[in-house]
JSON list of C-alpha atoms in Angstrom, two decimals:
[
{"chain": "A", "resi": 805, "resn": "MET", "atom": "CA", "xyz": [7.76, 14.77, -16.55]},
{"chain": "A", "resi": 806, "resn": "GLY", "atom": "CA", "xyz": [5.60, 17.79, -15.81]},
{"chain": "A", "resi": 807, "resn": "PHE", "atom": "CA", "xyz": [2.20, 18.16, -14.18]},
{"chain": "A", "resi": 808, "resn": "THR", "atom": "CA", "xyz": [0.01, 18.05, -17.29]},
{"chain": "A", "resi": 809, "resn": "GLU", "atom": "CA", "xyz": [2.07, 15.32, -18.92]},
{"chain": "A", "resi": 810, "resn": "ALA", "atom": "CA", "xyz": [1.80, 13.13, -15.80]},
{"chain": "A", "resi": 811, "resn": "VAL", "atom": "CA", "xyz": [-1.97, 13.60, -15.54]},
{"chain": "A", "resi": 812, "resn": "ARG", "atom": "CA", "xyz": [-2.42, 12.93, -19.25]},
{"chain": "A", "resi": 813, "resn": "THR", "atom": "CA", "xyz": [-0.21, 9.83, -19.09]},
{"chain": "A", "resi": 814, "resn": "VAL", "atom": "CA", "xyz": [-2.04, 8.30, -16.14]},
{"chain": "A", "resi": 815, "resn": "LEU", "atom": "CA", "xyz": [-5.57, 9.12, -17.27]},
{"chain": "A", "resi": 816, "resn": "LYS", "atom": "CA", "xyz": [-5.29, 8.55, -21.03]},
{"chain": "A", "resi": 817, "resn": "GLN", "atom": "CA", "xyz": [-2.35, 6.32, -21.89]},
{"chain": "A", "resi": 818, "resn": "LYS", "atom": "CA", "xyz": [-2.07, 4.13, -18.79]},
{"chain": "A", "resi": 819, "resn": "TYR", "atom": "CA", "xyz": [-5.56, 4.25, -17.23]},
{"chain": "A", "resi": 820, "resn": "ALA", "atom": "CA", "xyz": [-5.56, 0.59, -16.22]},
{"chain": "A", "resi": 821, "resn": "THR", "atom": "CA", "xyz": [-2.02, -0.47, -17.11]},
{"chain": "A", "resi": 822, "resn": "PHE", "atom": "CA", "xyz": [-0.49, -2.55, -14.34]},
{"chain": "A", "resi": 823, "resn": "SER", "atom": "CA", "xyz": [2.66, -3.47, -16.24]},
{"chain": "A", "resi": 824, "resn": "GLY", "atom": "CA", "xyz": [5.71, -1.31, -16.64]},
{"chain": "A", "resi": 825, "resn": "ARG", "atom": "CA", "xyz": [7.15, 1.33, -14.36]},
{"chain": "A", "resi": 826, "resn": "ALA", "atom": "CA", "xyz": [6.15, 4.79, -13.14]},
{"chain": "A", "resi": 827, "resn": "SER", "atom": "CA", "xyz": [8.72, 7.44, -12.23]},
{"chain": "A", "resi": 828, "resn": "ARG", "atom": "CA", "xyz": [8.51, 9.44, -9.04]},
{"chain": "A", "resi": 829, "resn": "SER", "atom": "CA", "xyz": [7.61, 12.58, -10.94]},
{"chain": "A", "resi": 830, "resn": "GLU", "atom": "CA", "xyz": [4.70, 10.85, -12.69]},
{"chain": "A", "resi": 831, "resn": "TYR", "atom": "CA", "xyz": [3.47, 9.50, -9.37]},
{"chain": "A", "resi": 832, "resn": "TRP", "atom": "CA", "xyz": [3.74, 12.68, -7.32]},
{"chain": "A", "resi": 833, "resn": "TRP", "atom": "CA", "xyz": [2.39, 15.03, -10.00]},
{"chain": "A", "resi": 834, "resn": "PHE", "atom": "CA", "xyz": [-0.66, 12.82, -10.38]},
{"chain": "A", "resi": 835, "resn": "MET", "atom": "CA", "xyz": [-1.13, 12.65, -6.61]},
{"chain": "A", "resi": 836, "resn": "LEU", "atom": "CA", "xyz": [-1.04, 16.46, -6.51]},
{"chain": "A", "resi": 837, "resn": "PHE", "atom": "CA", "xyz": [-3.71, 16.54, -9.22]},
{"chain": "A", "resi": 838, "resn": "TYR", "atom": "CA", "xyz": [-5.82, 14.04, -7.29]},
{"chain": "A", "resi": 839, "resn": "PHE", "atom": "CA", "xyz": [-5.68, 15.94, -4.00]},
{"chain": "A", "resi": 840, "resn": "LEU", "atom": "CA", "xyz": [-6.31, 19.30, -5.69]},
{"chain": "A", "resi": 841, "resn": "ALA", "atom": "CA", "xyz": [-9.33, 17.84, -7.46]},
{"chain": "A", "resi": 842, "resn": "LEU", "atom": "CA", "xyz": [-10.67, 16.34, -4.22]},
{"chain": "A", "resi": 843, "resn": "PHE", "atom": "CA", "xyz": [-10.11, 19.63, -2.43]},
{"chain": "A", "resi": 844, "resn": "GLY", "atom": "CA", "xyz": [-11.90, 21.44, -5.24]},
{"chain": "A", "resi": 845, "resn": "LEU", "atom": "CA", "xyz": [-14.90, 19.13, -4.85]},
{"chain": "A", "resi": 846, "resn": "ILE", "atom": "CA", "xyz": [-15.00, 19.11, -1.04]},
{"chain": "A", "resi": 847, "resn": "ILE", "atom": "CA", "xyz": [-15.08, 22.89, -0.60]},
{"chain": "A", "resi": 848, "resn": "PRO", "atom": "CA", "xyz": [-18.40, 23.35, -2.50]},
{"chain": "A", "resi": 849, "resn": "ALA", "atom": "CA", "xyz": [-19.85, 20.39, -0.61]},
{"chain": "A", "resi": 850, "resn": "PHE", "atom": "CA", "xyz": [-19.15, 22.03, 2.75]},
{"chain": "A", "resi": 851, "resn": "VAL", "atom": "CA", "xyz": [-20.37, 25.42, 1.58]},
{"chain": "A", "resi": 852, "resn": "LEU", "atom": "CA", "xyz": [-23.61, 23.94, 0.24]},
{"chain": "A", "resi": 853, "resn": "ALA", "atom": "CA", "xyz": [-24.06, 21.77, 3.32]},
{"chain": "A", "resi": 854, "resn": "PHE", "atom": "CA", "xyz": [-23.89, 24.77, 5.65]},
{"chain": "A", "resi": 855, "resn": "ALA", "atom": "CA", "xyz": [-25.98, 26.97, 3.34]},
{"chain": "A", "resi": 856, "resn": "PHE", "atom": "CA", "xyz": [-28.82, 24.44, 3.13]},
{"chain": "A", "resi": 857, "resn": "SER", "atom": "CA", "xyz": [-28.58, 22.85, 6.58]},
{"chain": "A", "resi": 858, "resn": "GLY", "atom": "CA", "xyz": [-32.20, 23.70, 7.35]},
{"chain": "A", "resi": 859, "resn": "GLY", "atom": "CA", "xyz": [-33.36, 20.21, 6.52]},
{"chain": "A", "resi": 860, "resn": "GLY", "atom": "CA", "xyz": [-35.38, 18.90, 3.65]},
{"chain": "A", "resi": 861, "resn": "ALA", "atom": "CA", "xyz": [-35.16, 15.74, 1.68]},
{"chain": "A", "resi": 862, "resn": "VAL", "atom": "CA", "xyz": [-32.28, 16.37, -0.74]},
{"chain": "A", "resi": 863, "resn": "SER", "atom": "CA", "xyz": [-30.10, 19.45, -0.61]},
{"chain": "A", "resi": 864, "resn": "PRO", "atom": "CA", "xyz": [-27.56, 20.58, -3.23]},
{"chain": "A", "resi": 865, "resn": "ALA", "atom": "CA", "xyz": [-24.83, 19.35, -0.87]},
{"chain": "A", "resi": 866, "resn": "HIS", "atom": "CA", "xyz": [-25.95, 15.79, -1.53]},
{"chain": "A", "resi": 867, "resn": "TYR", "atom": "CA", "xyz": [-25.34, 16.26, -5.25]},
{"chain": "A", "resi": 868, "resn": "THR", "atom": "CA", "xyz": [-21.85, 17.57, -4.58]},
{"chain": "A", "resi": 869, "resn": "VAL", "atom": "CA", "xyz": [-21.07, 14.57, -2.40]},
{"chain": "A", "resi": 870, "resn": "VAL", "atom": "CA", "xyz": [-22.35, 12.27, -5.14]},
{"chain": "A", "resi": 871, "resn": "ILE", "atom": "CA", "xyz": [-20.09, 14.02, -7.66]},
{"chain": "A", "resi": 872, "resn": "TRP", "atom": "CA", "xyz": [-17.16, 13.62, -5.24]},
{"chain": "A", "resi": 873, "resn": "MET", "atom": "CA", "xyz": [-17.92, 9.90, -4.84]},
{"chain": "A", "resi": 874, "resn": "LEU", "atom": "CA", "xyz": [-18.22, 9.39, -8.61]},
{"chain": "A", "resi": 875, "resn": "PHE", "atom": "CA", "xyz": [-14.89, 11.17, -9.15]},
{"chain": "A", "resi": 876, "resn": "THR", "atom": "CA", "xyz": [-13.24, 8.98, -6.51]},
{"chain": "A", "resi": 877, "resn": "LEU", "atom": "CA", "xyz": [-14.71, 5.85, -8.08]},
{"chain": "A", "resi": 878, "resn": "ALA", "atom": "CA", "xyz": [-13.57, 6.90, -11.58]},
{"chain": "A", "resi": 879, "resn": "ILE", "atom": "CA", "xyz": [-10.04, 7.65, -10.40]},
{"chain": "A", "resi": 880, "resn": "LEU", "atom": "CA", "xyz": [-9.65, 4.52, -8.24]},
{"chain": "A", "resi": 881, "resn": "LEU", "atom": "CA", "xyz": [-8.39, 2.21, -11.00]},
{"chain": "A", "resi": 882, "resn": "PRO", "atom": "CA", "xyz": [-5.75, 4.67, -12.30]},
{"chain": "A", "resi": 883, "resn": "LEU", "atom": "CA", "xyz": [-4.58, 5.28, -8.71]},
{"chain": "A", "resi": 884, "resn": "ILE", "atom": "CA", "xyz": [-4.14, 1.56, -8.05]},
{"chain": "A", "resi": 885, "resn": "SER", "atom": "CA", "xyz": [-2.38, 0.95, -11.38]},
{"chain": "A", "resi": 886, "resn": "LEU", "atom": "CA", "xyz": [-0.09, 3.94, -10.79]},
{"chain": "A", "resi": 887, "resn": "GLN", "atom": "CA", "xyz": [0.83, 2.66, -7.33]},
{"chain": "A", "resi": 888, "resn": "VAL", "atom": "CA", "xyz": [1.56, -0.81, -8.72]},
{"chain": "A", "resi": 889, "resn": "ARG", "atom": "CA", "xyz": [3.77, 0.69, -11.44]},
{"chain": "A", "resi": 890, "resn": "ARG", "atom": "CA", "xyz": [5.53, 2.78, -8.76]},
{"chain": "A", "resi": 891, "resn": "PHE", "atom": "CA", "xyz": [6.24, -0.45, -6.84]},
{"chain": "A", "resi": 892, "resn": "HIS", "atom": "CA", "xyz": [7.56, -1.95, -10.09]},
{"chain": "A", "resi": 893, "resn": "ASP", "atom": "CA", "xyz": [9.94, 1.00, -10.44]},
{"chain": "A", "resi": 894, "resn": "ARG", "atom": "CA", "xyz": [11.41, -0.03, -7.09]},
{"chain": "A", "resi": 895, "resn": "ASN", "atom": "CA", "xyz": [11.62, -3.64, -8.39]},
{"chain": "A", "resi": 896, "resn": "ILE", "atom": "CA", "xyz": [8.85, -4.75, -6.01]},
{"chain": "A", "resi": 897, "resn": "SER", "atom": "CA", "xyz": [5.95, -6.87, -7.19]},
{"chain": "A", "resi": 898, "resn": "GLY", "atom": "CA", "xyz": [2.51, -5.25, -7.30]},
{"chain": "A", "resi": 899, "resn": "TRP", "atom": "CA", "xyz": [1.20, -8.17, -5.25]},
{"chain": "A", "resi": 900, "resn": "TRP", "atom": "CA", "xyz": [2.94, -6.60, -2.24]},
{"chain": "A", "resi": 901, "resn": "TYR", "atom": "CA", "xyz": [0.73, -3.55, -2.68]},
{"chain": "A", "resi": 902, "resn": "LEU", "atom": "CA", "xyz": [-2.33, -5.82, -2.71]},
{"chain": "A", "resi": 903, "resn": "ALA", "atom": "CA", "xyz": [-1.11, -7.45, 0.49]},
{"chain": "A", "resi": 904, "resn": "GLN", "atom": "CA", "xyz": [-0.61, -4.04, 2.12]},
{"chain": "A", "resi": 905, "resn": "PHE", "atom": "CA", "xyz": [-4.05, -2.95, 0.95]},
{"chain": "A", "resi": 906, "resn": "ILE", "atom": "CA", "xyz": [-5.73, -6.03, 2.44]},
{"chain": "A", "resi": 907, "resn": "LEU", "atom": "CA", "xyz": [-3.75, -5.77, 5.68]},
{"chain": "A", "resi": 908, "resn": "SER", "atom": "CA", "xyz": [-4.78, -2.13, 6.05]},
{"chain": "A", "resi": 909, "resn": "PHE", "atom": "CA", "xyz": [-8.33, -3.28, 6.82]},
{"chain": "A", "resi": 910, "resn": "ILE", "atom": "CA", "xyz": [-7.11, -4.75, 10.11]},
{"chain": "A", "resi": 911, "resn": "PRO", "atom": "CA", "xyz": [-7.50, -2.09, 12.80]},
{"chain": "A", "resi": 912, "resn": "TYR", "atom": "CA", "xyz": [-4.31, -0.11, 13.49]},
{"chain": "A", "resi": 913, "resn": "VAL", "atom": "CA", "xyz": [-2.28, -2.03, 10.87]},
{"chain": "A", "resi": 914, "resn": "VAL", "atom": "CA", "xyz": [-2.91, 0.87, 8.48]},
{"chain": "A", "resi": 915, "resn": "LEU", "atom": "CA", "xyz": [-0.63, 2.90, 10.77]},
{"chain": "A", "resi": 916, "resn": "VAL", "atom": "CA", "xyz": [2.18, 0.71, 9.44]},
{"chain": "A", "resi": 917, "resn": "THR", "atom": "CA", "xyz": [1.07, -0.02, 5.87]},
{"chain": "A", "resi": 918, "resn": "ALA", "atom": "CA", "xyz": [0.35, 3.59, 4.89]},
{"chain": "A", "resi": 919, "resn": "PRO", "atom": "CA", "xyz": [3.80, 4.92, 5.85]},
{"chain": "A", "resi": 920, "resn": "VAL", "atom": "CA", "xyz": [5.45, 1.93, 4.16]},
{"chain": "A", "resi": 921, "resn": "THR", "atom": "CA", "xyz": [3.60, 2.71, 0.92]},
{"chain": "A", "resi": 922, "resn": "ILE", "atom": "CA", "xyz": [4.54, 6.39, 1.17]},
{"chain": "A", "resi": 923, "resn": "VAL", "atom": "CA", "xyz": [8.21, 5.59, 1.79]},
{"chain": "A", "resi": 924, "resn": "ILE", "atom": "CA", "xyz": [8.33, 3.14, -1.13]},
{"chain": "A", "resi": 925, "resn": "SER", "atom": "CA", "xyz": [6.76, 5.83, -3.32]},
{"chain": "A", "resi": 926, "resn": "MET", "atom": "CA", "xyz": [9.36, 8.39, -2.22]},
{"chain": "A", "resi": 927, "resn": "LEU", "atom": "CA", "xyz": [12.42, 6.25, -2.87]},
{"chain": "A", "resi": 928, "resn": "PRO", "atom": "CA", "xyz": [14.10, 6.48, -6.28]},
{"chain": "A", "resi": 929, "resn": "GLY", "atom": "CA", "xyz": [13.52, 3.69, -8.75]},
{"chain": "A", "resi": 930, "resn": "THR", "atom": "CA", "xyz": [16.14, 1.16, -9.74]},
{"chain": "A", "resi": 931, "resn": "GLU", "atom": "CA", "xyz": [18.53, 2.50, -12.35]},
{"chain": "A", "resi": 932, "resn": "GLY", "atom": "CA", "xyz": [18.44, 0.81, -15.68]},
{"chain": "A", "resi": 933, "resn": "PRO", "atom": "CA", "xyz": [16.05, -1.96, -16.63]},
{"chain": "A", "resi": 934, "resn": "ASN", "atom": "CA", "xyz": [14.63, -4.34, -14.06]},
{"chain": "A", "resi": 935, "resn": "LYS", "atom": "CA", "xyz": [12.29, -7.31, -14.35]},
{"chain": "A", "resi": 936, "resn": "PHE", "atom": "CA", "xyz": [9.29, -4.98, -14.82]},
{"chain": "A", "resi": 937, "resn": "GLY", "atom": "CA", "xyz": [10.63, -2.97, -17.75]},
{"chain": "A", "resi": 938, "resn": "THR", "atom": "CA", "xyz": [13.03, -0.26, -18.83]},
{"chain": "A", "resi": 939, "resn": "ASP", "atom": "CA", "xyz": [13.94, 2.74, -16.73]},
{"chain": "A", "resi": 940, "resn": "PRO", "atom": "CA", "xyz": [11.24, 5.42, -17.31]},
{"chain": "A", "resi": 941, "resn": "LEU", "atom": "CA", "xyz": [13.83, 8.18, -16.82]},
{"chain": "A", "resi": 942, "resn": "ARG", "atom": "CA", "xyz": [16.48, 6.70, -19.13]},
{"chain": "A", "resi": 943, "resn": "PRO", "atom": "CA", "xyz": [14.75, 4.56, -21.77]},
{"chain": "A", "resi": 944, "resn": "GLU", "atom": "CA", "xyz": [17.79, 4.76, -24.07]},
{"chain": "A", "resi": 945, "resn": "ARG", "atom": "CA", "xyz": [19.54, 2.26, -21.77]},
{"chain": "A", "resi": 946, "resn": "SER", "atom": "CA", "xyz": [17.17, -0.43, -22.90]},
{"chain": "A", "resi": 947, "resn": "ALA", "atom": "CA", "xyz": [19.08, -3.61, -22.26]},
{"chain": "A", "resi": 948, "resn": "GLU", "atom": "CA", "xyz": [17.48, -7.00, -22.26]},
{"chain": "A", "resi": 949, "resn": "VAL", "atom": "CA", "xyz": [14.84, -7.21, -19.53]},
{"chain": "A", "resi": 950, "resn": "PHE", "atom": "CA", "xyz": [14.98, -10.12, -17.11]},
{"chain": "A", "resi": 951, "resn": "ALA", "atom": "CA", "xyz": [12.34, -12.81, -17.42]}
]
């Protein structure tokens, strides 16, 4: 799966789909898109913030930050669903991701949960079908899925 195909799949076909599996390429290409988009929105915010730092009620930097926040809010659901599907590809329930997410609000626990999520996302998925669906890399091996 290439860059544009991964972005299109996550944003159009599987925007809020928590079932099924996501391959590593789909996950990492979309994460690259996400970070490039955030970087593209943060740079103008800093430039405008320093250009109009003289004070005043509302500067153009505030609008850029609002756009950045709206983008982050719009992309939050696809990010969560993609991460859950990536866990499914490893044959791990998405509820474990929810548990990690909740535990990350405890101070310093995020130093453990974040690397665990990254490592799970880096590991290859289970070959063949698992209880969450068929292998996204080899769908022709569609055997009966476990219940």
